[in-house]
């Protein structure tokens, strides 16, 4: 028996970069959190501590800042691709790079004044390999939505531990985490990530609002399928939907009815529905979801 | 020497109530977090454990839900006043009630579909005493704003530990916590709390965006003064403004200049500016700020 | 009507300082989070933005680090007093300083190796005024304790919203936040803060464990009174005790009894009991609790 | 092109169960957070909303509580296995179950009084498949450790963005997240999970403290290899080690040296080192790490 090194990666997490661009009096703002994970010829550093193959995580952080200056921060997927390719192409010991970016949204309050807006965070994860292939996953998290009717849950399995009554009208609420995989672009061509994001977000919201739901799984599938139906640049959608339970309060001890009017918003435990919706001809995902 | 009981209060914190109101197909939503703190004839319960004077916190929670049904949840200040008066007026052992409410905002996405919106939380704290007096403090927290120019900081004290260079152009960013005290209403008349909230929020945002700032204190005072100048129903404003430092990244090692373009958004430590702006004829605050 | 500046203060929050002291091979570690709040002649900076009276918060941070080097970090109260006196005595525009310190505990795992230990954080808040007076409040937070029996709750007020059944055997659990005020020391003499902390913590734990509780208020009073009875250097104790509800799960639908064996640990809402226990001859608190 | 359902699972997350066991006057306490994820014949529920194959997450929660009563909570791995097997074996539509458990530690303060202890959380993740195979991963997170010397970092790659000076004596600190995979047990025999946990934890701590580190990767490998060398029931260890940077403060502007005495404990960004150490004859992992 021998001890071997298995999958490994290292990098700098959560580099917080804010990029201001001036257009005369009018400023533009990009506010991001960047994480880099590199892997490659790292056997020695684990075995002996030799850092001869190691690009310091501090240098990775510096690169994020320098690239923000040199190239600006356009769509986060593009910025992540720039960084990932740079690390792999410039360092022979780095065979693979994963770059994740979160973006926080701001709304304009003046020519150079801004207020944070929205509750959701836009995300992306990009992989680049030294064979030249890249994968791009875009996403969002913390998009909190609620339907106050149009949701049912009944006809489920009854086992000896089942006490839940069937529901024909309930609140359905969740905090959407969604990630979607782009069909690989031909050559250096890339989709319009900004427009794609806006459209996917719209699809998710519309499918959530528009689906009469018999189970959160059905809503999940409808959300993913809507994205695939409308956006040909997307081939796979993964969703994580916590069921943020809103329990009807029993007001009968106080002589009051409660016709779906007063709810207790519970924290824990919560249902958690996770699922994938994809095109049957989606190309191999490679490391895209890692 | 004798051991005595000093200031004390008890209650139910963080009752999460969601109230749905139907207007035909169209639903309306109020999403709140309610905290109740009661005080009064509580010597015995501390000394002997006798609960004869104690309204259980569980009953307080029930009251929140029952009142949400009976009265709906209009403006959070009104709901808090209803609750505070109820506890004091219905229980002889309760001499004073403090009710705090947080409200989370939702935007409509359909007749009965909603998405959480905004980053800030609306707040209020209400006190009601058995002598019949009430105080109302309204507020918000986590209103995150940033000016990418129009902020300076220089001419400060230089001591032996001062190394900060003067700045004539810096990013100014903060997460506003603001609370404002209402001039007591005559009789049962109350201000239009909803309109007042919108207007105060607007004043805060406009004063932040519109003030060329030589220090965050100056901005704080301008924000408070703007509210008092425009809103006669308000007599005092308290602000807590963390200085969310954005440090210019030194890119010179990479042969790059950085003309206020690339910033590192730091977490800790941070400056913290706290201040009060009030009318000189503001009535006594009583327990309003407790 | 004129707009005036009310209570205000400013400073640097959350300066994270770790101080290593070498004793040959053996190292010692102090790990703290320091917050400084200064007040004084700050009318101008609010009105005009003139910073002539303002010691930058950056200099305050530097002072924390320099003092950690020059004086080491002994007991956190002593370090806070050193800092508070320095700011007031060295700057004519600073009339009052408040310094708060949190300390995180580590246990030794080798001559220079450590592991974080315990769940609670030790705290202090010190005020120093230019008239030469100081106040010291020591404390802790997040000391989580649970009694699995020996707690009752009955005989409480029954109003129309009361549905809680009386309990003669329940779990009592809380996360203790405690702060205690020291009798002002004569001259520069100070109590042994380290020993005092250990003893107060012991008193709190013993009183919690040893009190057969008819209400959490009774436990609170017993905890405070125990400290005052045993520690003559303390004249006042303030406690905040969230009632971390553990609800007995109803297993009867599954043909199982539940004789205080299986509990659901709830998050929200929770009871919150706040109270003060003090000696009747305690000197005036001044700003100690601010 | 057709839209298909990809990998999916659903269940109840974060069921907080506290189990008290009485041994006369002396009580014992287990405090856990349980998550269940089930998968199987779930095509219909996603497509049509038919819940005929769906065991409600509410029933899963009930099962956790009922099993805590019926079987007690011994080692968390055993409790997770009991639950996972139950769901797969009792429900024909459930083909695979994943159960994760977190355990919080308490130290005894009396016969039935306890205080939360330690900063780390013990974890496990168990998979059970309808073919009868099970996998067990044990672990911990938030074990925070620091070496105040005995750590170097130099000899690394220098690229155009590298400014980090070499270090021959630095603080090395991390919050260990470790998970380790057990060699599958023959038949129903299981390792002594409690003893195994204690021993793995000891190995991790000793290897961290005892390794003179030239890079955090070297320390990571040493930690994993130590576990494999000492514990034959373990065949693979995965570690996530954030490099919690402690930066030496430059005190030279104040005429002070800083010979590794005063550090700033930074939050973000941070290095993140992730790696796997395994025996070359480790059996196939199956879904163990999912």
mmCIF file of N, CA, C and O in Angstrom, chain B residues 74-82 101 122-126 136-139 180 182 190 193-194 197:
data_model
loop_
_atom_site.group_PDB
_atom_site.id
_atom_site.type_symbol
_atom_site.label_atom_id
_atom_site.label_comp_id
_atom_site.label_asym_id
_atom_site.label_seq_id
_atom_site.Cartn_x
_atom_site.Cartn_y
_atom_site.Cartn_z
ATOM 1 N N UNK B 74 -50.859 47.045 8.276
ATOM 2 C CA UNK B 74 -50.751 48.227 7.426
ATOM 3 C C UNK B 74 -49.316 48.724 7.494
ATOM 4 O O UNK B 74 -48.379 47.970 7.244
ATOM 5 N N UNK B 75 -49.125 49.963 7.860
ATOM 6 C CA UNK B 75 -47.773 50.451 8.103
ATOM 7 C C UNK B 75 -47.243 49.796 9.368
ATOM 8 O O UNK B 75 -47.968 49.618 10.343
ATOM 9 N N UNK B 76 -45.962 49.441 9.366
ATOM 10 C CA UNK B 76 -45.436 48.675 10.499
ATOM 11 C C UNK B 76 -45.517 49.457 11.799
ATOM 12 O O UNK B 76 -45.696 48.871 12.871
ATOM 13 N N UNK B 77 -45.422 50.781 11.720
ATOM 14 C CA UNK B 77 -45.530 51.579 12.944
ATOM 15 C C UNK B 77 -46.930 51.416 13.551
ATOM 16 O O UNK B 77 -47.085 51.353 14.777
ATOM 17 N N UNK B 78 -47.939 51.369 12.708
ATOM 18 C CA UNK B 78 -49.308 51.226 13.200
ATOM 19 C C UNK B 78 -49.529 49.844 13.823
ATOM 20 O O UNK B 78 -50.170 49.724 14.871
ATOM 21 N N UNK B 79 -48.971 48.843 13.191
ATOM 22 C CA UNK B 79 -49.111 47.495 13.733
ATOM 23 C C UNK B 79 -48.385 47.395 15.080
ATOM 24 O O UNK B 79 -48.903 46.803 16.041
ATOM 25 N N UNK B 80 -47.217 48.012 15.167
ATOM 26 C CA UNK B 80 -46.462 47.989 16.421
ATOM 27 C C UNK B 80 -47.210 48.732 17.519
ATOM 28 O O UNK B 80 -47.241 48.287 18.685
ATOM 29 N N UNK B 81 -47.820 49.849 17.167
ATOM 30 C CA UNK B 81 -48.583 50.607 18.169
ATOM 31 C C UNK B 81 -49.781 49.814 18.670
ATOM 32 O O UNK B 81 -50.072 49.795 19.876
ATOM 33 N N UNK B 82 -50.471 49.153 17.765
ATOM 34 C CA UNK B 82 -51.611 48.312 18.156
ATOM 35 C C UNK B 82 -51.182 47.265 19.181
ATOM 36 O O UNK B 82 -51.856 47.039 20.202
ATOM 37 N N UNK B 101 -40.417 46.173 14.727
ATOM 38 C CA UNK B 101 -40.820 45.436 13.528
ATOM 39 C C UNK B 101 -39.814 45.717 12.421
ATOM 40 O O UNK B 101 -39.380 46.857 12.234
ATOM 41 N N UNK B 122 -36.739 47.861 6.184
ATOM 42 C CA UNK B 122 -37.434 48.934 6.901
ATOM 43 C C UNK B 122 -37.627 48.512 8.349
ATOM 44 O O UNK B 122 -37.929 47.339 8.601
ATOM 45 N N UNK B 123 -37.489 49.440 9.272
ATOM 46 C CA UNK B 123 -37.581 49.091 10.691
ATOM 47 C C UNK B 123 -38.456 50.095 11.440
ATOM 48 O O UNK B 123 -38.661 51.217 10.996
ATOM 49 N N UNK B 124 -38.974 49.658 12.584
ATOM 50 C CA UNK B 124 -39.534 50.635 13.529
ATOM 51 C C UNK B 124 -39.420 50.104 14.941
ATOM 52 O O UNK B 124 -39.291 48.894 15.160
ATOM 53 N N UNK B 125 -39.418 51.021 15.886
ATOM 54 C CA UNK B 125 -39.451 50.674 17.310
ATOM 55 C C UNK B 125 -40.444 51.602 17.984
ATOM 56 O O UNK B 125 -40.353 52.826 17.848
ATOM 57 N N UNK B 126 -41.385 50.995 18.680
ATOM 58 C CA UNK B 126 -42.456 51.751 19.316
ATOM 59 C C UNK B 126 -42.447 51.466 20.809
ATOM 60 O O UNK B 126 -42.240 50.318 21.221
ATOM 61 N N UNK B 136 -42.544 56.816 18.690
ATOM 62 C CA UNK B 136 -42.358 56.050 17.458
ATOM 63 C C UNK B 136 -41.023 56.437 16.821
ATOM 64 O O UNK B 136 -40.774 57.616 16.562
ATOM 65 N N UNK B 137 -40.192 55.451 16.596
ATOM 66 C CA UNK B 137 -38.967 55.640 15.819
ATOM 67 C C UNK B 137 -39.082 54.760 14.573
ATOM 68 O O UNK B 137 -39.333 53.557 14.689
ATOM 69 N N UNK B 138 -38.915 55.368 13.422
ATOM 70 C CA UNK B 138 -38.894 54.615 12.167
ATOM 71 C C UNK B 138 -37.456 54.521 11.688
ATOM 72 O O UNK B 138 -36.584 55.250 12.167
ATOM 73 N N UNK B 139 -37.209 53.623 10.734
ATOM 74 C CA UNK B 139 -35.830 53.542 10.274
ATOM 75 C C UNK B 139 -35.643 52.577 9.132
ATOM 76 O O UNK B 139 -36.588 52.006 8.587
ATOM 77 N N UNK B 180 -35.280 57.524 12.708
ATOM 78 C CA UNK B 180 -35.776 58.881 12.876
ATOM 79 C C UNK B 180 -36.984 58.892 13.789
ATOM 80 O O UNK B 180 -37.819 58.002 13.760
ATOM 81 N N UNK B 182 -40.367 60.555 15.334
ATOM 82 C CA UNK B 182 -41.511 61.345 14.903
ATOM 83 C C UNK B 182 -41.937 62.312 16.005
ATOM 84 O O UNK B 182 -41.930 61.961 17.186
ATOM 85 N N UNK B 190 -52.041 60.045 13.500
ATOM 86 C CA UNK B 190 -50.701 59.556 13.206
ATOM 87 C C UNK B 190 -50.283 60.096 11.858
ATOM 88 O O UNK B 190 -51.124 60.337 10.986
ATOM 89 N N UNK B 193 -47.236 57.093 7.757
ATOM 90 C CA UNK B 193 -45.910 56.499 7.922
ATOM 91 C C UNK B 193 -45.342 55.981 6.601
ATOM 92 O O UNK B 193 -44.136 55.981 6.400
ATOM 93 N N UNK B 194 -46.202 55.519 5.735
ATOM 94 C CA UNK B 194 -45.707 54.994 4.470
ATOM 95 C C UNK B 194 -45.094 56.082 3.608
ATOM 96 O O UNK B 194 -43.986 55.946 3.096
ATOM 97 N N UNK B 197 -41.887 57.361 5.209
ATOM 98 C CA UNK B 197 -40.735 56.473 4.968
ATOM 99 C C UNK B 197 -40.141 56.717 3.582
ATOM 100 O O UNK B 197 -38.926 56.879 3.429
#
